[in-house]
Amino acid sequence: GSWGRPESCPPGQRLVAFRLRVEEPRGLWDDTAANAMAAICSGGSLLEGRGGPQGSWGNWSLPCPPGAGVCGLRTRLEPPQRGGDDTGLNDVDLYCCS
């Protein structure tokens, strides 16, 4: 794939919540899994990646507590299927800290 353009919170703000656009499993068809991510900054600005159009937006994560912001992440990836349908990124956890 190719990288989209960078999205950033305004100066002095942090990411505080996010959601993913995910395509549900399609059986024998080509699955794409996570296709885009959106995030909210501490001042309320919305950032939205320009991912693929497949899938639907999930729920927003719980927001970071007041005064905290995202400082780490963990991703869930599907291992190579060796001839099967590879999806790549399947989920993301973001971690808050002060």
C-alpha positions as YAML, in Angstrom:
chain: A
units: angstrom
residues:
- id: 1
  name: GLY
  ca: [0.00, 0.00, 0.00]
- id: 2
  name: SER
  ca: [0.90, 3.64, 0.03]
- id: 3
  name: TRP
  ca: [1.06, 6.12, 2.89]
- id: 4
  name: GLY
  ca: [-1.63, 8.76, 3.17]
- id: 5
  name: ARG
  ca: [-0.79, 12.33, 4.11]
- id: 6
  name: PRO
  ca: [0.07, 12.95, 7.77]
- id: 7
  name: GLU
  ca: [-2.69, 14.16, 10.07]
- id: 8
  name: SER
  ca: [-1.80, 16.01, 13.30]
- id: 9
  name: CYS
  ca: [-3.55, 17.57, 16.24]
- id: 10
  name: PRO
  ca: [-3.16, 21.34, 16.55]
- id: 11
  name: PRO
  ca: [-0.14, 22.45, 18.61]
- id: 12
  name: GLY
  ca: [-0.51, 21.71, 22.32]
- id: 13
  name: GLN
  ca: [-3.21, 19.06, 21.80]
- id: 14
  name: ARG
  ca: [-3.05, 15.27, 22.01]
- id: 15
  name: LEU
  ca: [-5.01, 12.38, 20.55]
- id: 16
  name: VAL
  ca: [-7.60, 11.27, 23.09]
- id: 17
  name: ALA
  ca: [-9.91, 8.78, 21.29]
- id: 18
  name: PHE
  ca: [-10.09, 6.84, 18.02]
- id: 19
  name: ARG
  ca: [-12.15, 4.48, 15.88]
- id: 20
  name: LEU
  ca: [-11.41, 2.17, 12.95]
- id: 21
  name: ARG
  ca: [-13.24, 1.48, 9.70]
- id: 22
  name: VAL
  ca: [-13.23, -2.30, 9.35]
- id: 23
  name: GLU
  ca: [-14.54, -4.64, 6.69]
- id: 24
  name: GLU
  ca: [-16.24, -7.73, 8.13]
- id: 25
  name: PRO
  ca: [-14.89, -11.14, 7.05]
- id: 26
  name: ARG
  ca: [-16.15, -12.04, 3.56]
- id: 27
  name: GLY
  ca: [-15.47, -15.78, 3.54]
- id: 28
  name: LEU
  ca: [-13.80, -16.79, 0.30]
- id: 29
  name: TRP
  ca: [-13.65, -13.22, -1.02]
- id: 30
  name: ASP
  ca: [-10.73, -10.86, -0.49]
- id: 31
  name: ASP
  ca: [-10.88, -9.53, 3.09]
- id: 32
  name: THR
  ca: [-9.32, -6.15, 3.86]
- id: 33
  name: ALA
  ca: [-9.93, -5.82, 7.66]
- id: 34
  name: ALA
  ca: [-8.93, -2.36, 9.00]
- id: 35
  name: ASN
  ca: [-9.10, 0.25, 6.24]
- id: 36
  name: ALA
  ca: [-9.01, 3.63, 7.96]
- id: 37
  name: MET
  ca: [-8.64, 5.29, 11.33]
- id: 38
  name: ALA
  ca: [-10.15, 8.46, 12.76]
- id: 39
  name: ALA
  ca: [-9.07, 10.22, 15.95]
- id: 40
  name: ILE
  ca: [-10.20, 13.08, 18.16]
- id: 41
  name: CYS
  ca: [-7.78, 15.63, 19.58]
- id: 42
  name: SER
  ca: [-8.06, 17.00, 23.12]
- id: 43
  name: GLY
  ca: [-9.48, 20.28, 21.73]
- id: 44
  name: GLY
  ca: [-12.17, 18.45, 19.74]
- id: 45
  name: SER
  ca: [-10.56, 18.44, 16.27]
- id: 46
  name: LEU
  ca: [-11.31, 15.36, 14.16]
- id: 47
  name: LEU
  ca: [-8.52, 13.65, 12.22]
- id: 48
  name: GLU
  ca: [-9.49, 11.10, 9.60]
- id: 49
  name: GLY
  ca: [-7.13, 8.96, 7.56]
- id: 50
  name: ARG
  ca: [-7.87, 8.49, 3.87]
- id: 51
  name: GLY
  ca: [-8.00, 4.71, 3.89]
- id: 52
  name: GLY
  ca: [-9.93, 2.35, 1.67]
- id: 53
  name: PRO
  ca: [-13.72, 2.67, 1.33]
- id: 54
  name: GLN
  ca: [-14.56, -0.87, 2.45]
- id: 55
  name: GLY
  ca: [-16.22, -1.56, 5.78]
- id: 56
  name: SER
  ca: [-17.98, 0.55, 8.34]
- id: 57
  name: TRP
  ca: [-16.85, 2.74, 11.19]
- id: 58
  name: GLY
  ca: [-16.73, 1.13, 14.62]
- id: 59
  name: ASN
  ca: [-17.52, 2.80, 17.91]
- id: 60
  name: TRP
  ca: [-15.26, 5.45, 19.38]
- id: 61
  name: SER
  ca: [-12.82, 4.23, 22.01]
- id: 62
  name: LEU
  ca: [-13.17, 5.42, 25.56]
- id: 63
  name: PRO
  ca: [-11.45, 8.81, 25.73]
- id: 64
  name: CYS
  ca: [-8.27, 9.37, 27.67]
- id: 65
  name: PRO
  ca: [-8.86, 10.99, 31.08]
- id: 66
  name: PRO
  ca: [-8.68, 14.80, 31.26]
- id: 67
  name: GLY
  ca: [-5.08, 15.99, 30.98]
- id: 68
  name: ALA
  ca: [-3.92, 12.71, 29.42]
- id: 69
  name: GLY
  ca: [-3.34, 11.72, 25.81]
- id: 70
  name: VAL
  ca: [-2.23, 8.81, 23.67]
- id: 71
  name: CYS
  ca: [1.37, 7.85, 24.35]
- id: 72
  name: GLY
  ca: [1.54, 4.27, 23.05]
- id: 73
  name: LEU
  ca: [-0.10, 1.69, 20.85]
- id: 74
  name: ARG
  ca: [-0.44, -2.01, 20.20]
- id: 75
  name: THR
  ca: [-1.59, -3.56, 16.92]
- id: 76
  name: ARG
  ca: [-3.17, -6.90, 16.08]
- id: 77
  name: LEU
  ca: [-1.95, -8.34, 12.78]
- id: 78
  name: GLU
  ca: [-3.00, -11.49, 10.99]
- id: 79
  name: PRO
  ca: [-0.01, -13.72, 10.27]
- id: 80
  name: PRO
  ca: [0.67, -14.63, 6.60]
- id: 81
  name: GLN
  ca: [-1.86, -17.21, 5.42]
- id: 82
  name: ARG
  ca: [0.47, -18.96, 2.96]
- id: 83
  name: GLY
  ca: [-1.83, -19.03, -0.03]
- id: 84
  name: GLY
  ca: [-4.91, -17.88, 1.87]
- id: 85
  name: ASP
  ca: [-6.38, -14.39, 2.16]
- id: 86
  name: ASP
  ca: [-4.12, -12.02, 4.14]
- id: 87
  name: THR
  ca: [-5.78, -9.10, 5.90]
- id: 88
  name: GLY
  ca: [-2.86, -7.34, 7.65]
- id: 89
  name: LEU
  ca: [-4.03, -4.91, 10.36]
- id: 90
  name: ASN
  ca: [-7.02, -6.18, 12.33]
- id: 91
  name: ASP
  ca: [-7.21, -3.99, 15.44]
- id: 92
  name: VAL
  ca: [-5.45, -1.26, 17.41]
- id: 93
  name: ASP
  ca: [-5.21, -0.45, 21.12]
- id: 94
  name: LEU
  ca: [-4.04, 3.02, 22.08]
- id: 95
  name: TYR
  ca: [-2.69, 3.73, 25.56]
- id: 96
  name: CYS
  ca: [-3.15, 6.96, 27.52]
- id: 97
  name: CYS
  ca: [-0.69, 8.65, 29.85]
- id: 98
  name: SER
  ca: [-0.34, 12.06, 31.49]
...
